[in-house]
PDB file of C-alpha atoms in Angstrom:
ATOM      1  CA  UNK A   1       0.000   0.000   0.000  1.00  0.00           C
ATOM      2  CA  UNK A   2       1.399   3.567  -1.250  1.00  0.00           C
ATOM      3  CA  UNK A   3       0.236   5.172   1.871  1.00  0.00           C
ATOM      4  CA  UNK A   4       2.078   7.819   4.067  1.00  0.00           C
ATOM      5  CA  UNK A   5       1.191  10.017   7.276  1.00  0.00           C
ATOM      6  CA  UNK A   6       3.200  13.280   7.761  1.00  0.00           C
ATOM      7  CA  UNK A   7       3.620  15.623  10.887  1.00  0.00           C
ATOM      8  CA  UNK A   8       5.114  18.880  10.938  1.00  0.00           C
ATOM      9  CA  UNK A   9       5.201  21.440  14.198  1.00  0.00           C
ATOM     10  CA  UNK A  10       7.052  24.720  13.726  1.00  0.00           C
ATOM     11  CA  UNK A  11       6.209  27.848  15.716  1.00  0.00           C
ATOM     12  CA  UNK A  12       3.806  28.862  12.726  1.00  0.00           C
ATOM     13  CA  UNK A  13       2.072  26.121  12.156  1.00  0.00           C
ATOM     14  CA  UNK A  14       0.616  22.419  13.120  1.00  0.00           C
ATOM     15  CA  UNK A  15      -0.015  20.179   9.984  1.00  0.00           C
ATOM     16  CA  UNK A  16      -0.539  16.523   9.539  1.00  0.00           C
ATOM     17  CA  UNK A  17      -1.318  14.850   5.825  1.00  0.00           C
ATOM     18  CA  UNK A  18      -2.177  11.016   5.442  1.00  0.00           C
ATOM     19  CA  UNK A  19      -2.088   9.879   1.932  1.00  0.00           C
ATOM     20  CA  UNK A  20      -2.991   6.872  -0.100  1.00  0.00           C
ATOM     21  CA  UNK A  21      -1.587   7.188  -3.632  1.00  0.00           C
ATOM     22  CA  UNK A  22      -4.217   4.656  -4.856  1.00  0.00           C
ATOM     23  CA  UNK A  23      -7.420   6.074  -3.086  1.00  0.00           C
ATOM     24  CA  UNK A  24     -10.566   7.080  -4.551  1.00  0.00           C
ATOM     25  CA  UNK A  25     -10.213  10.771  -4.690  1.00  0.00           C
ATOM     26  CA  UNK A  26     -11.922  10.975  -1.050  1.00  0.00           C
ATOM     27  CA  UNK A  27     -10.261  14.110   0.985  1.00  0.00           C
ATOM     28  CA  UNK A  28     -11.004  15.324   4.792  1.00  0.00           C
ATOM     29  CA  UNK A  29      -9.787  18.889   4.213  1.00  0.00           C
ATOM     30  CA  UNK A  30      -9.110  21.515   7.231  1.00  0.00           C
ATOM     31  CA  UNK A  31      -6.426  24.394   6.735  1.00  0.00           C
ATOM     32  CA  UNK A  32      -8.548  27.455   7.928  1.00  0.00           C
ATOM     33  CA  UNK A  33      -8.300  28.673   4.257  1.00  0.00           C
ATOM     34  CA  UNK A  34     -11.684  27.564   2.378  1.00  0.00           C
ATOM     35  CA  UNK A  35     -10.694  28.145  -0.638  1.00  0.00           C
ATOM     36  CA  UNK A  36      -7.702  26.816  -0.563  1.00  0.00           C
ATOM     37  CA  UNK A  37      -9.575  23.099   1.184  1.00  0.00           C
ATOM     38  CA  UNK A  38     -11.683  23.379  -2.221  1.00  0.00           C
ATOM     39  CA  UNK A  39      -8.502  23.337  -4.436  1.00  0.00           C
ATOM     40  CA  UNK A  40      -6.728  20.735  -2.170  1.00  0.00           C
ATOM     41  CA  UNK A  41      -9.954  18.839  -2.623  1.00  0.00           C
ATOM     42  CA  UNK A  42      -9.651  19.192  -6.399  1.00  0.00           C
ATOM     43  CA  UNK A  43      -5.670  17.049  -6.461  1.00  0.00           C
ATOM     44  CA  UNK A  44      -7.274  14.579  -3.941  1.00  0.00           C
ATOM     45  CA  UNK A  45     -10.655  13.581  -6.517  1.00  0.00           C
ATOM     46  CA  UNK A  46      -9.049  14.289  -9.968  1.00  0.00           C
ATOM     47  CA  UNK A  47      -5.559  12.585  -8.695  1.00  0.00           C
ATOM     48  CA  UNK A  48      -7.809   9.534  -7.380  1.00  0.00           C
ATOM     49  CA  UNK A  49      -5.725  10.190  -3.953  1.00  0.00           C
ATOM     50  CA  UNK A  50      -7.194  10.323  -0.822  1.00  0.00           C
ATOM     51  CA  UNK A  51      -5.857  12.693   1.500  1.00  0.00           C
ATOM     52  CA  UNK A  52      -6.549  13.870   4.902  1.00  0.00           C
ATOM     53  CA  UNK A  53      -4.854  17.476   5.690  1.00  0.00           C
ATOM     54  CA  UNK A  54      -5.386  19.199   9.032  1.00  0.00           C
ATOM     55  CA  UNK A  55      -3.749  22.147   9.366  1.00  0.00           C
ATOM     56  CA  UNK A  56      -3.462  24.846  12.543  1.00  0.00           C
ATOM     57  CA  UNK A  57      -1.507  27.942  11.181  1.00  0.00           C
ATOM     58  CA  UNK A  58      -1.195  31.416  12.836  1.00  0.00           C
ATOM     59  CA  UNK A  59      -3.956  32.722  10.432  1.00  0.00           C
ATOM     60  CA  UNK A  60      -3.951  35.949  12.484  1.00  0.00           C
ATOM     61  CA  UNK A  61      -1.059  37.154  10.636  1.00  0.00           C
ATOM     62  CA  UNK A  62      -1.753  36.075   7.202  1.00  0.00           C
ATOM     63  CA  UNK A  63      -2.399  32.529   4.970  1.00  0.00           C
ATOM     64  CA  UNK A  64       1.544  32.482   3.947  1.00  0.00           C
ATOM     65  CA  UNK A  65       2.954  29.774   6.335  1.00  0.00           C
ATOM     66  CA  UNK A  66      -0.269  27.467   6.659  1.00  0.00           C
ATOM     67  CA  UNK A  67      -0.472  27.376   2.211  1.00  0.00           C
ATOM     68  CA  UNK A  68       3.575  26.985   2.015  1.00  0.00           C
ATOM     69  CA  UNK A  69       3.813  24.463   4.938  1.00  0.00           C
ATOM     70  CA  UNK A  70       1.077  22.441   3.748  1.00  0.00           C
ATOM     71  CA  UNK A  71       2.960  22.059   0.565  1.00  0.00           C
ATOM     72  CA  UNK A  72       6.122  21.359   1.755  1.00  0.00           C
ATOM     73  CA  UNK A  73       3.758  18.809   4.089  1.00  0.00           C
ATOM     74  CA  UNK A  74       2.046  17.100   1.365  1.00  0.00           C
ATOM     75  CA  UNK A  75       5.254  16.732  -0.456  1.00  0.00           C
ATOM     76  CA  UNK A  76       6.751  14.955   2.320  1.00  0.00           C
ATOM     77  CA  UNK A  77       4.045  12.582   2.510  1.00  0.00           C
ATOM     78  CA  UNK A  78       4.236  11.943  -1.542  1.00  0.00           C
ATOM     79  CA  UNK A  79       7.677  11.356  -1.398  1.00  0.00           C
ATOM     80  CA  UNK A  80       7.395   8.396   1.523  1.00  0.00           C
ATOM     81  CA  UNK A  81       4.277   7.217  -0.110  1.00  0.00           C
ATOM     82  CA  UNK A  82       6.179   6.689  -3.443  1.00  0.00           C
ATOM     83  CA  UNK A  83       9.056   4.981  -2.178  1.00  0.00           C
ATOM     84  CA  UNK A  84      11.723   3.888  -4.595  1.00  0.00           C
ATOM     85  CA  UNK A  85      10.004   4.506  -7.667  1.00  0.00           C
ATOM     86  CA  UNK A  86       9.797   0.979  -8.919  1.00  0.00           C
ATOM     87  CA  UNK A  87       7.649   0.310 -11.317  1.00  0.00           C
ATOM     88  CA  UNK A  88       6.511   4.279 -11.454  1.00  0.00           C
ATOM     89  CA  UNK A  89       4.863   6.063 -14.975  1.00  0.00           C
ATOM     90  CA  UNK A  90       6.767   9.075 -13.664  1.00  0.00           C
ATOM     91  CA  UNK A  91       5.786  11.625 -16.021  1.00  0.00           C
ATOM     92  CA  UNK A  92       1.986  13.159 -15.995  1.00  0.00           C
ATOM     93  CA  UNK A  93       0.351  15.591 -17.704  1.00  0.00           C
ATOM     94  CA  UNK A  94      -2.878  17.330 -18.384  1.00  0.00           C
ATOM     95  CA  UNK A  95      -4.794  19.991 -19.796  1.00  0.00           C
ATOM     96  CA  UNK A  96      -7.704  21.123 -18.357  1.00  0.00           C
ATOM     97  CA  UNK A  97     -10.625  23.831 -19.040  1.00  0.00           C
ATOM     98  CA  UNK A  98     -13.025  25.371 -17.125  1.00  0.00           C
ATOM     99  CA  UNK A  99     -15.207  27.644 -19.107  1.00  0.00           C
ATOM    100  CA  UNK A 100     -13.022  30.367 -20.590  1.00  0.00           C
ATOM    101  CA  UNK A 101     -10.147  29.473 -18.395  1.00  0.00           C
ATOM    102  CA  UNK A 102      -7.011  26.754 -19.600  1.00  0.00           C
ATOM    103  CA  UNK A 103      -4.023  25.399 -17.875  1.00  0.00           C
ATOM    104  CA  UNK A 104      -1.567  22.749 -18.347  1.00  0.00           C
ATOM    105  CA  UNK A 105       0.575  20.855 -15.771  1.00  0.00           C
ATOM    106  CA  UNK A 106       3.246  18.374 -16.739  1.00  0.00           C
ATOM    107  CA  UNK A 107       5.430  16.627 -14.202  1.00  0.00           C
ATOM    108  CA  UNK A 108       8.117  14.612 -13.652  1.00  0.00           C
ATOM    109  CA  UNK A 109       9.070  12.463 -10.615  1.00  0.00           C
ATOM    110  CA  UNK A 110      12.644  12.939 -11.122  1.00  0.00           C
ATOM    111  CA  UNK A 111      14.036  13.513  -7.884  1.00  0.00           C
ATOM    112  CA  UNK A 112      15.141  16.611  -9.122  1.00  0.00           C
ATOM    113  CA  UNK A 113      12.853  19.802  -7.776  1.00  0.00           C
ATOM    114  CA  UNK A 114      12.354  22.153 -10.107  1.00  0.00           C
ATOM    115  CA  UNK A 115       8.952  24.844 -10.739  1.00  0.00           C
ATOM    116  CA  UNK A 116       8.288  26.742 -13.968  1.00  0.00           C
ATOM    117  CA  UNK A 117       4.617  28.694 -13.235  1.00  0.00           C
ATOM    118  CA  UNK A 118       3.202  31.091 -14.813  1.00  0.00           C
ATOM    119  CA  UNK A 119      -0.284  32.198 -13.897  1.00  0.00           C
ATOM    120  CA  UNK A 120      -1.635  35.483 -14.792  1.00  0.00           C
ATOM    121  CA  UNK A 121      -3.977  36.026 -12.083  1.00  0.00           C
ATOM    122  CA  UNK A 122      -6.504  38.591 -12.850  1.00  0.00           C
ATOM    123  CA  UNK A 123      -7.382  38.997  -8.639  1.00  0.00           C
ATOM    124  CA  UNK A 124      -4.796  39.145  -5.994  1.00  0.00           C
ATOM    125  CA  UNK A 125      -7.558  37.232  -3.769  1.00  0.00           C
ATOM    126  CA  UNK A 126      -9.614  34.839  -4.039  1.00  0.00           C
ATOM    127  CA  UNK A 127     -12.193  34.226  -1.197  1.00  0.00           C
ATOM    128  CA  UNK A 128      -9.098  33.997   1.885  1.00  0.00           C
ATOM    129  CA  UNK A 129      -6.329  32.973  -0.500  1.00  0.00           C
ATOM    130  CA  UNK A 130      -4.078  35.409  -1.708  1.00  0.00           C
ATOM    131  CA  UNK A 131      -2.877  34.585  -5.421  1.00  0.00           C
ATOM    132  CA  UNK A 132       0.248  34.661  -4.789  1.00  0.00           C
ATOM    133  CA  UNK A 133       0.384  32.272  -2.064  1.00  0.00           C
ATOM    134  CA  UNK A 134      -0.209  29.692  -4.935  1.00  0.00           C
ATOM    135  CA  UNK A 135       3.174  29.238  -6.278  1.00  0.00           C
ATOM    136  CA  UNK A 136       4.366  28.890  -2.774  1.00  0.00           C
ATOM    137  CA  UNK A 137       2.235  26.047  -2.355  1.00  0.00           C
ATOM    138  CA  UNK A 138       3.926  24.617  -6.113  1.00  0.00           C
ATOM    139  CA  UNK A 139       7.123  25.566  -4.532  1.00  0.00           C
ATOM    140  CA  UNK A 140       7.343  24.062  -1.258  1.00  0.00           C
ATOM    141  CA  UNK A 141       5.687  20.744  -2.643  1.00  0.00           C
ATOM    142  CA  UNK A 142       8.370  20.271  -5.177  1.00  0.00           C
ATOM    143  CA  UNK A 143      10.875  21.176  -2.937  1.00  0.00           C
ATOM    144  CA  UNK A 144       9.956  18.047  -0.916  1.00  0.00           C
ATOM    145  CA  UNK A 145       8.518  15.569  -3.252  1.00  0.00           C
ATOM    146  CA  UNK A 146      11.331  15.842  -5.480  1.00  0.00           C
ATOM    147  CA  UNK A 147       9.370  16.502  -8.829  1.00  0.00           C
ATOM    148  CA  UNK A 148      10.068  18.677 -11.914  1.00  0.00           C
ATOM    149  CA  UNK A 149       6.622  20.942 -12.191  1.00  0.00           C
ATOM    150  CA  UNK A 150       5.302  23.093 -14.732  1.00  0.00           C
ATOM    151  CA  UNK A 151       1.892  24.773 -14.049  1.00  0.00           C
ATOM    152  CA  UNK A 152       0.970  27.254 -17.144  1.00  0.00           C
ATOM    153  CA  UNK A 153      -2.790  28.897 -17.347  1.00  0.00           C
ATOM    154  CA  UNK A 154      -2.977  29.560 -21.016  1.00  0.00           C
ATOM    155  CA  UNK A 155      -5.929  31.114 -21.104  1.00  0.00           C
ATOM    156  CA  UNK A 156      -8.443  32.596 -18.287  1.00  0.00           C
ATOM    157  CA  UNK A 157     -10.037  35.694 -17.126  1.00  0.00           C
ATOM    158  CA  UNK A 158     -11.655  34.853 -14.217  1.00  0.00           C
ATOM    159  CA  UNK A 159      -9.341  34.165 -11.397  1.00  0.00           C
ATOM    160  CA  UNK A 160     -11.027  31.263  -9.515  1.00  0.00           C
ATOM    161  CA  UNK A 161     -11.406  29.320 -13.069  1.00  0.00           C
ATOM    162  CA  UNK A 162      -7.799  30.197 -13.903  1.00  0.00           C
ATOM    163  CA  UNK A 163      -6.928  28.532 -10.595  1.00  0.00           C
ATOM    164  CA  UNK A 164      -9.080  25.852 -10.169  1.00  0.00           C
ATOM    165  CA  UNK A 165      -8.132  24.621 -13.733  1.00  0.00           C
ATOM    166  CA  UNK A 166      -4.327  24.679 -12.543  1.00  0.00           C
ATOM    167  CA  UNK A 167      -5.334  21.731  -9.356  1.00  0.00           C
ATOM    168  CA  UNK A 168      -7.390  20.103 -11.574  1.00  0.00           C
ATOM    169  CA  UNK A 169      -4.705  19.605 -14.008  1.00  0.00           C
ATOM    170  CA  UNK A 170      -2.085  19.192 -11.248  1.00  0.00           C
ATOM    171  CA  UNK A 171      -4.076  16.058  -9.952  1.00  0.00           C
ATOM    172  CA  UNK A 172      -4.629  14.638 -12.911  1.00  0.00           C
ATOM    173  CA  UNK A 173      -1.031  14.900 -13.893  1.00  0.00           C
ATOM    174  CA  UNK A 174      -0.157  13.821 -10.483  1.00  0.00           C
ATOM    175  CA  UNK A 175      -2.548  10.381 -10.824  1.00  0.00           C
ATOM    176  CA  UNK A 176      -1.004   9.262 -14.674  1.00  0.00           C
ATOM    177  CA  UNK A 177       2.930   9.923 -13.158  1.00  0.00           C
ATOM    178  CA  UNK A 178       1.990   7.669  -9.864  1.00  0.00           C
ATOM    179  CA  UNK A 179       0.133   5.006 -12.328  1.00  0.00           C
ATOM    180  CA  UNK A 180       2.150   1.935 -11.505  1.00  0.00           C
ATOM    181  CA  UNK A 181       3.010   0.059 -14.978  1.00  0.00           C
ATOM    182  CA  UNK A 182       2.825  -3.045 -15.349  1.00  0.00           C
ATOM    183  CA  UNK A 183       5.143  -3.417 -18.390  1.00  0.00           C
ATOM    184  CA  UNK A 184       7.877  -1.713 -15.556  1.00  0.00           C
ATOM    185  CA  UNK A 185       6.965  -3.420 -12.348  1.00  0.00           C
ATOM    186  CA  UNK A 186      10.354  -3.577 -10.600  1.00  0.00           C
ATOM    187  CA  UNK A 187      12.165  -1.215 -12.509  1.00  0.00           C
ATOM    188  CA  UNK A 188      13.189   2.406 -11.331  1.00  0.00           C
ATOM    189  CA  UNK A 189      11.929   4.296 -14.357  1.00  0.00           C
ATOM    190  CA  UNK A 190      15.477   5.777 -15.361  1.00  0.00           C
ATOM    191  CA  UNK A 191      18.473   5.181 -17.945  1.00  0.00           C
ATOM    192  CA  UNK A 192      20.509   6.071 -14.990  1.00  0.00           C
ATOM    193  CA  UNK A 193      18.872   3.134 -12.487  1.00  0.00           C
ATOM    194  CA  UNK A 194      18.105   5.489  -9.707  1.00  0.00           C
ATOM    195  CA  UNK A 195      15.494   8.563  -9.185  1.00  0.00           C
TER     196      UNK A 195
END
């Protein structure tokens, strides 16, 4: 079972993230940031992951250490849920539209991190979540699962479609990279042998 339970304590914030890699999409979601639970919710039912996130962050200041901690948190717990990459499709991608908005998200479990985002937000907030607190979320999750990201809205004028379409696509990329293949099962998806 691909399955993983994370806790991190700092002095800003309290998380904890269970994960099972081949779920059903079912998410118990509690960060304090409602919009941001409704995107997290999105990676959990398009990646067919379930995850549990609870998070207790010092809100009273602002959302920038509860939406960067939680993704360095749920990177964590991706990274132990994947273990050594046997077997592993490793690269994902999708495109997906939500009325006039776009986006695209490819990755690659490489165990390289690496983020290339661009989203041209047309509001700096969206219900509690400040737009820019977004690529800190991309940044501390690659930082810790060890992926290669790229996030690109191509198109979008509304803000919540341009960023809803950018977690949709992320969990569907997310689900075809952590598709075990059977054609690989037991190989470490690399020329090099290692990830």
């Amino acid at each position: 079972m691909r399955i993983a339970e994370v806790t991190r304590n700092t002095n800003e914030t309290k998380i904890r993230v269970r994960v099972n890699l081949d779920g059903t999409g079912h998410a118990v979601l509690d960060t304090g940031i409602g919009f941001f639970d409704h995107m997290l919710d999105q990676v959990a039912r398009h990646g067919l992951i379930d995850l549990e996130i609870h998070c207790e962050g010092d809100l009273h200041i602002d959302g920038h250490h509860t939406v960067e901690d939680v993704g360095i948190t749920l990177g964590q717990a991706i990274a132990q849920a994947v273990g050594d990459k046997k077997g592993l499709t490793r690269y994902g991608h999708s495109y997906v539209p939500l009325d006039e908005a776009l986006s695209r998200v490819v990755v690659d479990f490489s165990g390289r991190p690496g983020l290339q985002m661009h989203i041209p937000f047309t509001a700096g907030m969206i219900g509690q979540l400040d737009t820019q607190l977004v690529y800190e979320f991309f940044q501390g999750f690659v930082n810790h699962a060890l992926v290669s990201l790229h996030v690109d809205n191509l198109k979008g004028v509304n803000a919540h479609h341009q960023c809803e379409t950018a977690f949709k696509a992320f969990g569907r990329a997310l689900r075809m990279a952590l598709t075990l293949d059977p054609r690989s099962a037991g190989v470490i998806p690399s020329t090099k042998g290692s990830l």
